[in-house]
mmCIF file with all atom_site columns, C-alpha atoms in Angstrom:
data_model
loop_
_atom_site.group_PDB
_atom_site.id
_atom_site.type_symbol
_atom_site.label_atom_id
_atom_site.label_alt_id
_atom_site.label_comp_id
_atom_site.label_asym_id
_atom_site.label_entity_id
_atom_site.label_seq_id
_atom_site.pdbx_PDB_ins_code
_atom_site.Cartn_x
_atom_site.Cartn_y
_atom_site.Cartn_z
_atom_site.occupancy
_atom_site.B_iso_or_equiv
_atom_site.pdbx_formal_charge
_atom_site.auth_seq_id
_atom_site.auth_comp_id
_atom_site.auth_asym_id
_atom_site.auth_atom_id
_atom_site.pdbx_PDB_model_num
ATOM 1   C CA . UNK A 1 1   ? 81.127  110.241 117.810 1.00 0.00 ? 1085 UNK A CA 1
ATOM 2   C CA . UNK A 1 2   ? 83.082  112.586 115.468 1.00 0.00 ? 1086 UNK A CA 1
ATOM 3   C CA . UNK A 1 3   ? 82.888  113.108 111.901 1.00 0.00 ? 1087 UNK A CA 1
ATOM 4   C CA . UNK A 1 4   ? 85.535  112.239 109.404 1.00 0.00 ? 1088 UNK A CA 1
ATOM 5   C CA . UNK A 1 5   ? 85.355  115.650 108.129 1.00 0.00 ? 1089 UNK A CA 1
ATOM 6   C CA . UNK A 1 6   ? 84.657  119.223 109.252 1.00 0.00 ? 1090 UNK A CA 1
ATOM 7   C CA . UNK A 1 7   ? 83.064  122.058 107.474 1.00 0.00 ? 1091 UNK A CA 1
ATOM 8   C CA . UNK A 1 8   ? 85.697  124.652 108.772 1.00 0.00 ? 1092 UNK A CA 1
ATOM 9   C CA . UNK A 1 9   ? 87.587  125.573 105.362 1.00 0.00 ? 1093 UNK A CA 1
ATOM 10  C CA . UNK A 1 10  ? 83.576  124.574 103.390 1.00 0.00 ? 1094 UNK A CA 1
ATOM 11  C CA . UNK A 1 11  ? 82.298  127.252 105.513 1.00 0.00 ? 1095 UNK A CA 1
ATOM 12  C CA . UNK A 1 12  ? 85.429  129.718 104.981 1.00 0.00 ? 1096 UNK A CA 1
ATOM 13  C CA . UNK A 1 13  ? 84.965  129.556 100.985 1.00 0.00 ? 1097 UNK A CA 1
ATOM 14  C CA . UNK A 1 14  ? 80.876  129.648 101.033 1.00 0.00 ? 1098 UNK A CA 1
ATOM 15  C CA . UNK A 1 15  ? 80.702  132.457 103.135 1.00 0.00 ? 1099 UNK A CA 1
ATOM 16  C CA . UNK A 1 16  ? 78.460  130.486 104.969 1.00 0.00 ? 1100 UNK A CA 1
ATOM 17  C CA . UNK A 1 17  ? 76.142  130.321 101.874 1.00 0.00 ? 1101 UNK A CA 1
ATOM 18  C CA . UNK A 1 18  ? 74.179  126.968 102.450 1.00 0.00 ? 1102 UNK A CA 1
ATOM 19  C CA . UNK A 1 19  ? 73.326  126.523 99.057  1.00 0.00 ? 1103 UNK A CA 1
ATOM 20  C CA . UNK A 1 20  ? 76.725  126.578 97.972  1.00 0.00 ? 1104 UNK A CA 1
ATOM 21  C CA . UNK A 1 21  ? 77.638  124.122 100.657 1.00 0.00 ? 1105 UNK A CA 1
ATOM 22  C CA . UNK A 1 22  ? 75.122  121.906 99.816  1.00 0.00 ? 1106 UNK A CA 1
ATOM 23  C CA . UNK A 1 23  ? 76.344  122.097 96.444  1.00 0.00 ? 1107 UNK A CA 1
ATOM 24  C CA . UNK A 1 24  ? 80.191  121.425 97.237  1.00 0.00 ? 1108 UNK A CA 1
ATOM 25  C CA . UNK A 1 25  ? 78.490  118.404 99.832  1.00 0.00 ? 1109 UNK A CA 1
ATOM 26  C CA . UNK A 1 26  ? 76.668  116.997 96.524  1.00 0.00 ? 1110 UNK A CA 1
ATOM 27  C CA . UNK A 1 27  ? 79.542  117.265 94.714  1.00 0.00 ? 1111 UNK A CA 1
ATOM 28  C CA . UNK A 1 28  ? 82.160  115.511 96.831  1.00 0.00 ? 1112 UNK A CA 1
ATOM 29  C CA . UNK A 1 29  ? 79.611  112.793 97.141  1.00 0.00 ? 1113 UNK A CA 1
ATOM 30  C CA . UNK A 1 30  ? 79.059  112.238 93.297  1.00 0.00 ? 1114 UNK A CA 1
ATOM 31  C CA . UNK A 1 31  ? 82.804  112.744 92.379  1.00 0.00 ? 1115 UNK A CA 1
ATOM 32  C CA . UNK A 1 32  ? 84.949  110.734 95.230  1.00 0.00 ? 1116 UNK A CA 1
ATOM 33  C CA . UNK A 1 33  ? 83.124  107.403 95.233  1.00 0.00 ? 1117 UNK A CA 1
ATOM 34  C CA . UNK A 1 34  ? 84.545  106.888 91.494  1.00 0.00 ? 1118 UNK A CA 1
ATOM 35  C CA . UNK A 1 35  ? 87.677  108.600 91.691  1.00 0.00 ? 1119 UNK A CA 1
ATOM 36  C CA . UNK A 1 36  ? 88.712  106.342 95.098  1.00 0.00 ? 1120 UNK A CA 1
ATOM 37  C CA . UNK A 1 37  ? 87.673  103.277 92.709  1.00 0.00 ? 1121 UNK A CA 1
ATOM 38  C CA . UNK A 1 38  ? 89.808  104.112 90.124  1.00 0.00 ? 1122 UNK A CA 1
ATOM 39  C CA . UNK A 1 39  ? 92.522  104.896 92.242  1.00 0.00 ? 1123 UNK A CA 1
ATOM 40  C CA . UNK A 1 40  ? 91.808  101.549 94.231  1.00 0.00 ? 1124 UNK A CA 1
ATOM 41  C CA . UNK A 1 41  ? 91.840  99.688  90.284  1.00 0.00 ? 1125 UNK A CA 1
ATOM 42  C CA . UNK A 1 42  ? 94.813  101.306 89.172  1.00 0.00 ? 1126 UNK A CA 1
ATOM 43  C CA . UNK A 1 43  ? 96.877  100.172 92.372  1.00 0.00 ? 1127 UNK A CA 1
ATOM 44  C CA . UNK A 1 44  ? 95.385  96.504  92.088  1.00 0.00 ? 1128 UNK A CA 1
ATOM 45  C CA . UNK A 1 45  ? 96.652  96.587  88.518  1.00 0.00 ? 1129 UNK A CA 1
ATOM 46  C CA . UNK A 1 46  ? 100.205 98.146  89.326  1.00 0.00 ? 1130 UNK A CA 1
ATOM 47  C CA . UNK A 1 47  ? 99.314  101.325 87.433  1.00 0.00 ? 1131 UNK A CA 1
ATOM 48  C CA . UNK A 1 48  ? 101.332 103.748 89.802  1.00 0.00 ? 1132 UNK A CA 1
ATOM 49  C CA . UNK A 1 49  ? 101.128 106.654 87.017  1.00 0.00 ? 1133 UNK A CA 1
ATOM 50  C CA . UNK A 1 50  ? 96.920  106.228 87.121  1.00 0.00 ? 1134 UNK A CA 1
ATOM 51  C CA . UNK A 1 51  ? 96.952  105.793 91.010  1.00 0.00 ? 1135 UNK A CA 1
ATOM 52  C CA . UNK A 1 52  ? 98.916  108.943 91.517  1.00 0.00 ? 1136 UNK A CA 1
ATOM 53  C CA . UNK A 1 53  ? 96.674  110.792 88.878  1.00 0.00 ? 1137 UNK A CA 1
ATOM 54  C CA . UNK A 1 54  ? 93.417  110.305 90.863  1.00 0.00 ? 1138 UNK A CA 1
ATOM 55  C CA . UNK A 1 55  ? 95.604  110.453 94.043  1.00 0.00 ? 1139 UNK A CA 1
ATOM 56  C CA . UNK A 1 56  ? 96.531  114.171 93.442  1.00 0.00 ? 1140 UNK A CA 1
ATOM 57  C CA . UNK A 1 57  ? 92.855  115.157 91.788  1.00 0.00 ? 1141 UNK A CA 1
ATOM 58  C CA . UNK A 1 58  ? 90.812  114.009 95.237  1.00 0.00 ? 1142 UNK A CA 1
ATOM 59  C CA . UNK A 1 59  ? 93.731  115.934 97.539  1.00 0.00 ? 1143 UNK A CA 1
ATOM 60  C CA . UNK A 1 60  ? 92.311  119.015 97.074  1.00 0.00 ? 1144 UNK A CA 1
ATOM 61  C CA . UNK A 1 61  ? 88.715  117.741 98.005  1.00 0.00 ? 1145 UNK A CA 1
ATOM 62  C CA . UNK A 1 62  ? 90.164  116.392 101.117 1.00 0.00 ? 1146 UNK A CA 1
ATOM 63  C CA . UNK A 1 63  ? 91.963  119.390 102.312 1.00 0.00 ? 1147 UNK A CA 1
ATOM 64  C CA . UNK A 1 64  ? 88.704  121.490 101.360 1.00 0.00 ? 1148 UNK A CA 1
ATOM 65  C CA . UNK A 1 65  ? 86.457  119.224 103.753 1.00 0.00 ? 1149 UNK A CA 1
ATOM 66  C CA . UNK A 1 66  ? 89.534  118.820 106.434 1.00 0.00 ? 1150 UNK A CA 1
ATOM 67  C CA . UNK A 1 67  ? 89.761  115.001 106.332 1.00 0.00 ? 1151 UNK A CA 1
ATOM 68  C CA . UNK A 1 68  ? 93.078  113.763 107.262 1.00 0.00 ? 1152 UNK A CA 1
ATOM 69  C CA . UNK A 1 69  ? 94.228  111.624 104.551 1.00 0.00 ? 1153 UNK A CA 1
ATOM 70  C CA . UNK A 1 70  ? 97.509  113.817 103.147 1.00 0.00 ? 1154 UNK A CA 1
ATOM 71  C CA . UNK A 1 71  ? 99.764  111.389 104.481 1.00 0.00 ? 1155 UNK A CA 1
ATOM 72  C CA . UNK A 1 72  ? 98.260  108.438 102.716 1.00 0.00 ? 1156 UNK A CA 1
ATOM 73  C CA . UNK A 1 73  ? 97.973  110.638 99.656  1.00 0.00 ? 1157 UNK A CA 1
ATOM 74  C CA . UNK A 1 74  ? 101.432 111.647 99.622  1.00 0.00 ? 1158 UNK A CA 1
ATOM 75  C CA . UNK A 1 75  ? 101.782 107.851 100.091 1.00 0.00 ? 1159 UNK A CA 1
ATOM 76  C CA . UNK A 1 76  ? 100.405 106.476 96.901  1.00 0.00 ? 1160 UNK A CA 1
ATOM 77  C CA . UNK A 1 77  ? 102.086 109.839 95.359  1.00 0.00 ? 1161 UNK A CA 1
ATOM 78  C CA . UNK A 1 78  ? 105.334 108.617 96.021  1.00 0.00 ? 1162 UNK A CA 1
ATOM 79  C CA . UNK A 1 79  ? 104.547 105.137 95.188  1.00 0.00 ? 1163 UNK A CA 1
ATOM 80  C CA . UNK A 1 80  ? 104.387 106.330 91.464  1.00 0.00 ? 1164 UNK A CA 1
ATOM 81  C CA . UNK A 1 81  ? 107.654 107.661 91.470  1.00 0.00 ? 1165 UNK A CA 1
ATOM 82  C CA . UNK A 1 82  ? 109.393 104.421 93.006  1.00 0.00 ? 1166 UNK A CA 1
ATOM 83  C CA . UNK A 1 83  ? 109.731 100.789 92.310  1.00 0.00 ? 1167 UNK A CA 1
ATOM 84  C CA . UNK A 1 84  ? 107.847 99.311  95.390  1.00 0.00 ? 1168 UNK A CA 1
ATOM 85  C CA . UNK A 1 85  ? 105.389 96.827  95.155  1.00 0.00 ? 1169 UNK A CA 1
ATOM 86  C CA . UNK A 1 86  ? 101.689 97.240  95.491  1.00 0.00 ? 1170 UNK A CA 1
ATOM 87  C CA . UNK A 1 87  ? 101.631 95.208  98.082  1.00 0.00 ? 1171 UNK A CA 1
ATOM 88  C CA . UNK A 1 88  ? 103.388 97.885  99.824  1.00 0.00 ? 1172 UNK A CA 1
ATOM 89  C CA . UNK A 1 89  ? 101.298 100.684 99.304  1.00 0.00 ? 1173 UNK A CA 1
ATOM 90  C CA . UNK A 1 90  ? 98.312  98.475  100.070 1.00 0.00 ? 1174 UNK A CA 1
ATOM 91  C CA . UNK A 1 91  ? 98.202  99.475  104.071 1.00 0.00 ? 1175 UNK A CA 1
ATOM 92  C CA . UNK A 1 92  ? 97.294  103.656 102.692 1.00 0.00 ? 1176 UNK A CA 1
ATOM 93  C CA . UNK A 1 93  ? 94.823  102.544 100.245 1.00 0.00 ? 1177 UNK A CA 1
ATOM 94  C CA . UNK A 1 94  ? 92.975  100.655 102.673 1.00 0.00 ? 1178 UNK A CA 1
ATOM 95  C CA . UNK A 1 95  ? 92.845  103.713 105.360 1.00 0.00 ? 1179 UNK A CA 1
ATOM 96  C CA . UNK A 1 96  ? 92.485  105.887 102.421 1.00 0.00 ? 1180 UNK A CA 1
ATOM 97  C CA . UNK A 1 97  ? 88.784  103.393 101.596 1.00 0.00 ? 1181 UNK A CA 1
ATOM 98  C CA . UNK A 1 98  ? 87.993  103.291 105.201 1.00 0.00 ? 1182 UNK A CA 1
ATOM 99  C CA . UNK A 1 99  ? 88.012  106.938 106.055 1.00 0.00 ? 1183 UNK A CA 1
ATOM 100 C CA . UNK A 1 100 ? 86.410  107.932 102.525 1.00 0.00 ? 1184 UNK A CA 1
ATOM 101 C CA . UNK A 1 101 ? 83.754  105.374 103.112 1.00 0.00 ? 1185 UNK A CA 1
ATOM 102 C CA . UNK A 1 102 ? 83.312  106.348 107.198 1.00 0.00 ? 1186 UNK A CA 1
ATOM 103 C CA . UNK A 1 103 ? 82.805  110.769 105.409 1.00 0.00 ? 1187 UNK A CA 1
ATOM 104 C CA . UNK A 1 104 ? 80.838  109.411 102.846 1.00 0.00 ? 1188 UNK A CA 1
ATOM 105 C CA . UNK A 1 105 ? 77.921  108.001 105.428 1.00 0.00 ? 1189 UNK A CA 1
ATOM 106 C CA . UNK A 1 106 ? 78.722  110.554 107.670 1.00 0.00 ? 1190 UNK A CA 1
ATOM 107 C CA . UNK A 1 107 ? 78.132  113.451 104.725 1.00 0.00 ? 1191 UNK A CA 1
ATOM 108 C CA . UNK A 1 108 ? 74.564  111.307 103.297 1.00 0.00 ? 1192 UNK A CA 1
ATOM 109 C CA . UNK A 1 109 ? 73.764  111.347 106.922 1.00 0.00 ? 1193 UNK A CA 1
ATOM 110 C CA . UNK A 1 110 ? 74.190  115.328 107.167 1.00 0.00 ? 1194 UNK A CA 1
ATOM 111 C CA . UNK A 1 111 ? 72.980  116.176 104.052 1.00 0.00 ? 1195 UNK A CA 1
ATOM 112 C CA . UNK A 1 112 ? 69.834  114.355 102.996 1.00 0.00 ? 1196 UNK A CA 1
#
């Protein structure tokens, strides 16, 4: 089965240091769970200007451990900047929750 992430790009900026990749692993672990709650909150309120904050802070994160969310980021993004519905955006904040949660396991898994 394959991993929602890869350590391609982890591995480029550690220099293959496992410490430091242990350290950027620990980190993505304490710092998404909230941030993807918040985000998930602010939607469910209608906040588009609070979804798109935490939207754009977790996208580096993302790129860094190659997990292919940028679409649905650029989704709720967007959102902020137009008049839609929540209801609308609803379908990328789901896959955005899956896939987080799916890396998440996969990363406690990896890194015990």
């Amino acid at each position: 089965m394959s991993k929602g992430y890869s350590l391609k790009n982890v591995n480029e900026l550690s220099g293959g240091d496992d410490e430091f990749i242990a350290v950027l692993v620990q980190t993505f672990l304490e710092e998404i769970p909230p941030d993807v709650d918040s985000m998930v909150q602010a939607v469910n309120s209608n906040n588009p200007q609070m979804a798109y904050q935490y939207a754009h802070k977790m996208k580096p994160n993302f790129q860094l451990f190659d997990i292919d969310l940028l679409k649905q980021i650029k989704q709720i993004e967007a959102w902020s900047k137009t008049n839609k519905s929540k209801e609308e955006i609803m379908p990328a904040l789901d896959h955005i929750v899956n896939v987080v949660n799916n890396v998440l396991e996969d990363l406690k898994t990896d890194y015990k």
